[in-house]
Amino acid sequence: MRFWLLRSEPDVYGWDHLIRDGETEWDGIRNYTARNFLKEMTPGDRAIFYHSNKEKAAVGVMEITRAWKPDGENGTWASVAVRPIEKLPTPVPLATIKAEPRLATLEVLRQSRLSVTPVRDAEWAVLMELGGLG
DNA sequence: GCCAACGTTGGC
DNA sequence: GCCAACGTTGGC
């Protein structure tokens, strides 16, 4: 099982939308690096739901429920399906993530504009700990 | 509102 | 194929 971080603007599609939908298609990604990560996902993988923009915090845990399928007209892009598992008892703000030495290597910090990034096992454990699911 | 980062585009 | 210009995005 692998771990990921998926970012979305909460005004556009946030955790509450995911709860309402129960399961959703993580589509509309139009960045090649992000798409390649989507293609690496397998059912059962876990992902942090991160709210960008005004909130800037990790807010919940999701499960990848279906491997990628083509997204869009020409088959260039990919989407996966996700479902919510659990809301983080304590959302983890970006400031906290940046201040945590054990998260210094977190990929989303290194490539801040990527909306789909991998999370290493050790980093995942730290994020769960900070989020109150340790 | 601005800026930094960085992906994309188009001219050469 | 290179690179400057431009557009987009997210954080501050």
XYZ file of N, CA and C (backbone and C1' of nucleotides) in Angstrom:
570
model
N 0.842 -1.202 0.000
C 0.000 0.000 0.000
C 0.874 1.248 0.000
N 0.481 2.215 -0.810
C 1.247 3.465 -0.851
C 0.391 4.607 -0.316
N 1.096 5.682 -0.011
C 0.445 6.859 0.546
C 0.633 8.070 -0.359
N -0.376 8.929 -0.338
C -0.397 10.081 -1.234
C -0.946 11.310 -0.525
N -0.773 12.447 -1.177
C -1.429 13.670 -0.706
C -2.117 14.302 -1.908
N -3.418 14.515 -1.766
C -4.212 15.125 -2.833
C -4.699 16.488 -2.370
N -4.458 17.475 -3.193
C -4.827 18.832 -2.811
C -6.010 19.326 -3.623
N -6.877 20.062 -2.941
C -8.008 20.685 -3.625
C -8.390 21.962 -2.885
N -8.931 22.894 -3.634
C -9.453 24.099 -2.980
C -10.801 23.746 -2.366
N -10.947 23.981 -1.073
C -12.185 23.570 -0.396
C -13.436 24.233 -0.963
N -13.283 25.438 -1.516
C -14.439 26.102 -2.123
C -14.891 25.385 -3.390
N -13.938 24.786 -4.077
C -14.245 24.090 -5.325
C -14.708 22.667 -5.030
N -13.885 21.937 -4.301
C -14.263 20.591 -3.872
C -13.501 20.263 -2.602
N -14.199 20.255 -1.504
C -13.564 20.037 -0.211
C -14.010 18.741 0.448
N -13.526 18.544 1.649
C -13.838 17.335 2.414
C -15.342 17.126 2.564
N -16.060 18.215 2.819
C -17.509 18.100 3.010
C -18.217 17.614 1.740
N -17.693 18.049 0.593
C -18.259 17.557 -0.664
C -18.046 16.050 -0.791
N -16.865 15.618 -0.391
C -16.539 14.193 -0.477
C -17.446 13.372 0.447
N -17.689 13.888 1.639
C -18.599 13.218 2.568
C -20.005 13.128 1.971
N -20.429 14.250 1.370
C -21.747 14.280 0.743
C -21.850 13.248 -0.368
N -20.782 13.151 -1.182
C -20.808 12.257 -2.341
C -20.553 10.798 -1.967
N -19.840 10.587 -0.866
C -19.520 9.220 -0.468
C -18.324 8.663 -1.219
N -18.346 8.820 -2.529
C -17.211 8.424 -3.349
C -17.168 9.404 -4.503
N -15.974 9.682 -4.990
C -15.905 10.638 -6.098
C -14.761 10.326 -7.034
N -14.861 10.888 -8.216
C -13.823 10.770 -9.226
C -12.840 11.916 -9.040
N -11.576 11.593 -8.813
C -10.562 12.650 -8.673
C -10.062 12.970 -10.075
N -10.758 13.883 -10.737
C -10.453 14.139 -12.146
C -10.080 15.603 -12.368
N -9.856 15.937 -13.613
C -9.513 17.306 -13.959
C -8.048 17.660 -13.771
N -7.230 16.687 -13.401
C -5.798 16.950 -13.226
C -5.160 17.138 -14.600
N -4.505 18.286 -14.771
C -3.913 18.583 -16.076
C -2.438 18.936 -15.941
N -1.757 18.065 -15.263
C -0.311 18.228 -15.065
C 0.300 16.840 -15.205
N 1.329 16.748 -16.030
C 1.856 15.427 -16.366
C 2.449 14.684 -15.170
N 3.161 15.415 -14.338
C 3.751 14.767 -13.164
C 2.659 14.232 -12.250
N 1.643 15.046 -12.028
C 0.521 14.631 -11.180
C -0.205 13.431 -11.806
N -0.375 13.486 -13.116
C -1.041 12.373 -13.800
C -0.265 11.080 -13.629
N 1.056 11.183 -13.735
C 1.865 9.978 -13.581
C 1.709 9.376 -12.189
N 1.592 10.220 -11.200
C 1.352 9.709 -9.844
C -0.023 9.049 -9.760
N -1.014 9.656 -10.390
C -2.353 9.047 -10.387
C -2.296 7.632 -10.968
N -1.467 7.481 -11.999
C -1.384 6.174 -12.660
C -0.676 5.131 -11.796
N 0.086 5.616 -10.817
C 0.780 4.683 -9.922
C -0.117 4.188 -8.792
N -1.251 4.824 -8.616
C -2.126 4.477 -7.485
C -2.832 3.145 -7.721
N -2.994 2.392 -6.636
C -3.750 1.151 -6.721
C -4.815 1.147 -5.638
N -5.903 0.432 -5.862
C -6.980 0.383 -4.863
C -6.437 -0.056 -3.502
N -6.860 0.648 -2.482
C -6.373 0.356 -1.142
C -5.335 1.358 -0.672
N -4.720 2.073 -1.619
C -3.794 3.138 -1.217
C -4.545 4.183 -0.388
N -3.790 4.868 0.469
C -4.396 5.915 1.299
C -3.902 7.278 0.844
N -4.739 8.288 1.046
C -4.344 9.643 0.653
C -4.842 10.669 1.651
N -3.974 11.613 1.943
C -4.358 12.782 2.734
C -5.156 13.727 1.842
N -6.224 14.237 2.361
C -6.962 15.297 1.674
C -6.466 16.624 2.237
N -5.840 17.425 1.376
C -5.287 18.708 1.804
C -6.088 19.848 1.186
N -6.518 20.760 2.039
C -7.242 21.949 1.573
C -6.260 23.086 1.306
N -6.196 23.526 0.076
C -5.310 24.651 -0.242
C -6.051 25.962 -0.018
N -5.408 27.037 -0.509
C -6.058 28.336 -0.501
C -6.178 28.925 0.890
N -7.385 29.250 1.318
C -7.531 29.950 2.588
C -7.255 29.061 3.802
N -7.562 27.774 3.658
C -7.441 26.910 4.829
C -6.024 26.371 5.022
N -5.444 25.851 3.957
C -4.077 25.338 3.994
C -3.844 24.354 5.135
N -4.560 23.253 5.090
C -4.398 22.242 6.135
C -4.798 20.869 5.604
N -4.129 19.843 6.150
C -4.545 18.469 5.894
C -5.766 18.210 6.759
N -6.829 17.710 6.144
C -8.088 17.621 6.879
C -8.667 16.219 7.013
N -8.238 15.295 6.168
C -8.852 13.974 6.247
C -8.048 12.896 5.543
N -8.508 11.671 5.715
C -7.859 10.508 5.098
C -8.838 9.857 4.131
N -8.335 9.541 2.948
C -9.150 8.904 1.920
C -8.535 7.575 1.517
N -9.349 6.798 0.826
C -8.849 5.563 0.236
C -9.025 5.631 -1.274
N -8.019 5.175 -2.002
C -8.163 5.032 -3.449
C -9.003 3.773 -3.677
N -10.134 3.931 -4.352
C -11.032 2.785 -4.501
C -10.980 2.154 -5.884
N -10.388 2.865 -6.844
C -10.281 2.297 -8.190
C -9.041 2.845 -8.872
N -8.337 1.998 -9.599
C -7.158 2.441 -10.348
C -7.573 3.438 -11.428
N -6.585 4.030 -12.038
C -6.850 5.111 -12.990
C -7.624 4.651 -14.209
N -8.335 5.609 -14.776
C -8.943 5.426 -16.088
C -8.755 6.732 -16.842
N -8.865 6.700 -18.167
C -8.647 7.915 -18.949
C -9.630 9.021 -18.546
N -9.139 10.255 -18.539
C -9.950 11.420 -18.197
C -9.831 12.422 -19.332
N -10.924 12.840 -19.874
C -10.896 13.833 -20.939
C -11.018 13.227 -22.325
N -10.880 14.090 -23.317
C -11.196 13.728 -24.695
C -10.214 12.733 -25.330
N -8.939 13.043 -25.227
C -7.968 12.316 -26.040
C -7.189 11.231 -25.294
N -7.610 10.933 -24.098
C -6.936 9.860 -23.374
C -5.593 10.234 -22.785
N -5.286 11.517 -22.780
C -4.001 11.970 -22.248
C -3.970 11.922 -20.732
N -5.104 12.223 -20.131
C -5.140 12.414 -18.690
C -5.755 11.225 -17.973
N -5.675 11.255 -16.660
C -6.146 10.117 -15.874
C -6.886 10.598 -14.636
N -7.798 9.763 -14.171
C -8.465 10.044 -12.899
C -8.574 8.747 -12.119
N -8.696 8.874 -10.804
C -8.931 7.716 -9.943
C -10.206 7.975 -9.147
N -10.688 6.934 -8.468
C -11.841 7.109 -7.590
C -11.378 7.043 -6.143
N -11.983 7.866 -5.305
C -11.616 7.906 -3.888
C -12.868 7.914 -3.019
N -12.690 7.468 -1.769
C -13.764 7.590 -0.788
C -13.159 8.088 0.516
N -13.952 8.790 1.312
C -13.431 9.252 2.602
C -13.340 8.097 3.586
N -12.298 8.096 4.386
C -12.181 7.113 5.461
C -12.471 7.780 6.797
N -11.734 8.838 7.070
C -11.858 9.463 8.379
C -11.376 10.906 8.330
N -12.127 11.766 8.983
C -11.696 13.144 9.138
C -10.606 13.181 10.206
N -9.603 14.013 10.003
C -8.568 14.139 11.026
C -9.143 14.852 12.247
N -9.037 14.234 13.432
C -9.520 14.895 14.658
C -8.889 16.267 14.825
N -7.616 16.370 14.448
C -6.906 17.647 14.487
C -6.360 17.954 13.098
N -6.993 18.885 12.383
C -6.426 19.249 11.077
C -4.983 19.722 11.241
N -4.162 19.410 10.267
C -2.745 19.764 10.355
C -2.447 20.911 9.395
N -2.251 22.113 9.934
C -2.011 23.272 9.074
C -0.660 23.177 8.373
N -0.581 23.846 7.242
C 0.676 23.881 6.495
C 1.819 24.383 7.375
N 1.555 25.372 8.188
C 2.595 25.933 9.065
C 3.163 24.859 9.987
N 2.279 23.978 10.478
C 2.727 22.883 11.339
C 3.571 21.887 10.550
N 3.124 21.597 9.338
C 3.860 20.668 8.477
C 5.257 21.217 8.203
N 5.322 22.509 7.907
C 6.619 23.132 7.596
C 7.536 23.174 8.814
N 6.927 23.264 9.985
C 7.726 23.401 11.212
C 8.203 22.054 11.752
N 7.676 20.970 11.203
C 8.020 19.639 11.692
C 9.239 19.080 10.949
N 10.342 18.930 11.616
C 11.571 18.437 10.958
C 11.376 17.093 10.263
N 10.557 16.227 10.856
C 10.364 14.903 10.263
C 9.589 14.968 8.948
N 9.030 16.143 8.632
C 8.301 16.297 7.380
C 9.050 17.183 6.384
N 10.310 17.418 6.675
C 11.103 18.322 5.823
C 11.229 17.795 4.395
N 11.133 16.469 4.249
C 11.303 15.879 2.920
C 9.979 15.665 2.192
N 8.896 16.068 2.828
C 7.574 15.849 2.214
C 7.534 16.445 0.804
N 7.078 15.633 -0.119
C 7.181 16.008 -1.526
C 6.400 17.278 -1.866
N 5.276 17.465 -1.232
C 4.457 18.640 -1.555
C 5.145 19.938 -1.116
N 6.054 19.823 -0.160
C 6.816 21.013 0.234
C 7.899 21.323 -0.797
N 8.422 20.269 -1.389
C 9.471 20.452 -2.387
C 8.887 20.897 -3.722
N 7.716 20.382 -4.053
C 7.050 20.767 -5.298
C 5.677 21.317 -4.949
N 5.697 22.555 -4.515
C 4.497 23.117 -3.885
C 3.318 23.274 -4.843
N 3.590 23.248 -6.130
C 2.459 23.472 -7.046
C 1.816 22.176 -7.516
N 2.405 21.044 -7.154
C 1.833 19.771 -7.574
C 0.630 19.421 -6.705
N -0.465 19.051 -7.345
C -1.675 18.759 -6.570
C -1.795 17.289 -6.194
N -0.915 16.466 -6.760
C -0.873 15.044 -6.408
C 0.579 14.688 -6.116
N 0.864 14.309 -4.877
C 2.244 13.988 -4.512
C 2.290 12.748 -3.625
N 3.393 11.980 -3.726
C 3.540 10.809 -2.860
C 3.944 11.206 -1.442
N 3.601 10.346 -0.493
C 3.988 10.530 0.914
C 4.705 9.256 1.357
N 5.871 9.415 1.944
C 6.606 8.232 2.407
C 5.963 7.667 3.675
N 6.230 6.377 3.918
C 5.625 5.698 5.071
C 5.863 6.455 6.371
N 7.122 6.860 6.585
C 7.469 7.543 7.833
C 6.761 8.895 7.925
N 6.658 9.565 6.784
C 5.971 10.858 6.775
C 4.486 10.690 7.071
N 3.928 9.631 6.525
C 2.523 9.341 6.768
C 2.264 9.171 8.266
N 3.136 8.415 8.903
C 2.988 8.159 10.340
C 3.017 9.472 11.126
N 3.887 10.376 10.728
C 3.983 11.669 11.407
C 2.708 12.489 11.187
N 2.235 12.467 9.968
C 1.010 13.220 9.664
C -0.185 12.674 10.455
N -0.256 11.350 10.581
C -1.338 10.747 11.362
C -1.213 11.143 12.834
N 0.032 11.149 13.312
C 0.276 11.530 14.702
C -0.173 12.976 14.943
N 0.230 13.867 14.057
C -0.141 15.277 14.208
C -1.648 15.481 14.036
N -2.257 14.628 13.230
C -3.680 14.769 12.958
C -4.577 14.137 14.010
N -3.944 13.486 14.979
C -4.734 12.896 16.048
C -5.163 11.470 15.779
N -4.560 10.857 14.758
C -4.860 9.456 14.455
C -3.634 8.576 14.697
N -2.742 9.105 15.520
C -1.517 8.344 15.783
C -1.823 7.144 16.651
P -6.865 43.759 -4.941
O -5.328 43.905 -5.261
C -4.661 44.746 -4.324
C -3.212 44.391 -4.311
C -2.625 44.134 -5.682
O -1.327 44.692 -5.685
C -2.338 42.215 -4.334
P -0.348 44.664 -6.893
O 0.727 43.659 -6.308
C 1.240 43.878 -5.000
C 2.226 42.786 -4.671
C 3.157 42.427 -5.841
O 4.485 42.427 -5.379
C 2.063 40.468 -5.010
P 5.694 42.304 -6.404
O 6.186 40.841 -6.061
C 6.287 40.430 -4.697
C 6.575 38.954 -4.652
C 7.529 38.490 -5.743
O 8.444 37.587 -5.174
C 5.538 37.223 -5.831
P 9.802 37.289 -5.940
O 9.959 35.740 -5.636
C 9.373 35.182 -4.454
C 9.133 33.707 -4.676
C 10.135 33.033 -5.600
O 10.422 31.754 -5.065
C 7.960 32.817 -6.515
P 11.438 30.791 -5.806
O 10.448 29.771 -6.512
C 9.517 29.056 -5.726
C 8.722 28.154 -6.637
C 9.585 27.373 -7.636
O 9.182 26.029 -7.592
C 7.888 28.567 -8.771
P 10.013 24.918 -8.371
O 9.175 24.735 -9.708
C 7.769 24.513 -9.626
C 7.168 24.665 -10.992
C 8.057 24.132 -12.126
O 7.246 23.489 -13.060
C 7.318 26.230 -12.639
P 7.500 21.956 -13.448
O 6.333 21.717 -14.492
C 4.987 21.951 -14.093
C 4.218 22.545 -15.245
C 4.529 21.914 -16.604
O 3.314 21.661 -17.276
C 4.850 24.259 -16.701
P 3.255 21.018 -18.742
O 3.054 22.280 -19.680
C 1.997 23.186 -19.390
C 1.949 24.246 -20.462
C 2.108 23.715 -21.895
O 1.097 24.334 -22.665
C 3.688 25.436 -21.468
P 0.844 23.937 -24.185
O 1.426 25.202 -24.947
C 1.063 26.499 -24.503
C 1.859 27.510 -25.285
C 2.017 27.167 -26.760
O 1.537 28.261 -27.515
C 4.120 27.693 -25.789
P 1.327 28.174 -29.100
O 2.557 29.031 -29.622
C 2.833 30.296 -29.029
C 4.156 30.800 -29.576
C 4.374 30.503 -31.061
O 5.040 31.602 -31.635
C 6.106 29.544 -29.792
P 5.085 31.806 -33.218
O 6.524 32.477 -33.385
C 6.972 33.413 -32.397
C 8.483 33.442 -32.392
C 9.112 33.342 -33.780
O 10.176 34.261 -33.861
C 9.903 31.580 -32.414
P 10.830 34.663 -35.260
O 12.160 33.811 -35.261
C 13.154 34.087 -34.258
C 14.108 32.920 -34.167
C 14.656 32.454 -35.505
O 15.914 33.080 -35.745
C 14.182 30.637 -33.985
P 14.954 16.856 -30.288
O 15.814 18.135 -30.026
C 17.237 18.161 -30.142
C 17.668 19.499 -29.637
C 17.325 19.745 -28.162
O 18.426 20.473 -27.610
C 16.238 21.380 -29.501
P 18.468 20.916 -26.096
O 18.296 22.484 -26.251
C 19.205 23.187 -27.099
C 18.881 24.663 -27.050
C 18.673 25.215 -25.642
O 19.355 26.443 -25.550
C 16.768 25.677 -26.978
P 19.684 27.107 -24.125
O 18.596 28.265 -24.074
C 18.519 29.186 -25.172
C 17.276 30.027 -25.027
C 16.956 30.421 -23.584
O 16.422 31.722 -23.598
C 15.115 29.370 -24.508
P 16.963 32.821 -22.602
O 16.039 34.072 -22.957
C 15.818 34.396 -24.338
C 14.363 34.744 -24.534
C 13.762 35.601 -23.424
O 12.960 36.601 -24.034
C 12.490 33.608 -23.660
P 12.216 37.718 -23.195
O 10.712 37.218 -23.293
C 10.154 36.979 -24.588
C 8.730 36.492 -24.413
C 7.914 37.274 -23.397
O 6.652 37.557 -23.974
C 7.896 34.970 -22.831
P 5.566 38.464 -23.213
O 4.586 37.336 -22.680
C 4.173 36.294 -23.573
C 3.443 35.244 -22.765
C 2.515 35.820 -21.694
O 1.212 35.368 -21.938
C 3.820 34.025 -20.853
P -0.030 35.857 -21.109
O -0.365 34.523 -20.313
C -0.477 33.294 -21.029
C -0.803 32.187 -20.046
C -1.836 32.576 -19.001
O -2.705 31.477 -18.828
C 0.191 31.939 -17.932
P -3.918 31.510 -17.802
O -3.371 30.611 -16.617
C -2.733 29.389 -16.929
C -2.357 28.682 -15.644
C -3.360 28.865 -14.498
O -3.523 27.597 -13.910
C -1.206 29.556 -13.800
P -4.704 27.350 -12.855
O -3.868 27.191 -11.521
C -2.752 26.305 -11.491
C -2.000 26.543 -10.212
C -2.912 26.787 -8.998
O -2.718 25.721 -8.106
C -1.119 28.362 -9.095
P -3.606 25.587 -6.809
O -2.614 26.162 -5.726
C -1.331 25.568 -5.581
C -0.565 26.333 -4.551
C -1.349 26.619 -3.270
O -0.531 26.281 -2.180
C -0.536 28.642 -4.201
P -0.997 26.394 -0.714
O -0.050 27.553 -0.205
C 1.360 27.434 -0.423
C 2.030 28.728 -0.073
C 1.660 29.277 1.307
O 2.856 29.684 1.941
C 1.236 30.915 -0.343
P 2.857 30.032 3.474
O 2.992 31.594 3.490
C 4.134 32.179 2.832
C 3.908 33.655 2.690
C 3.417 34.316 3.972
O 4.413 35.198 4.464
C 2.204 35.057 2.043
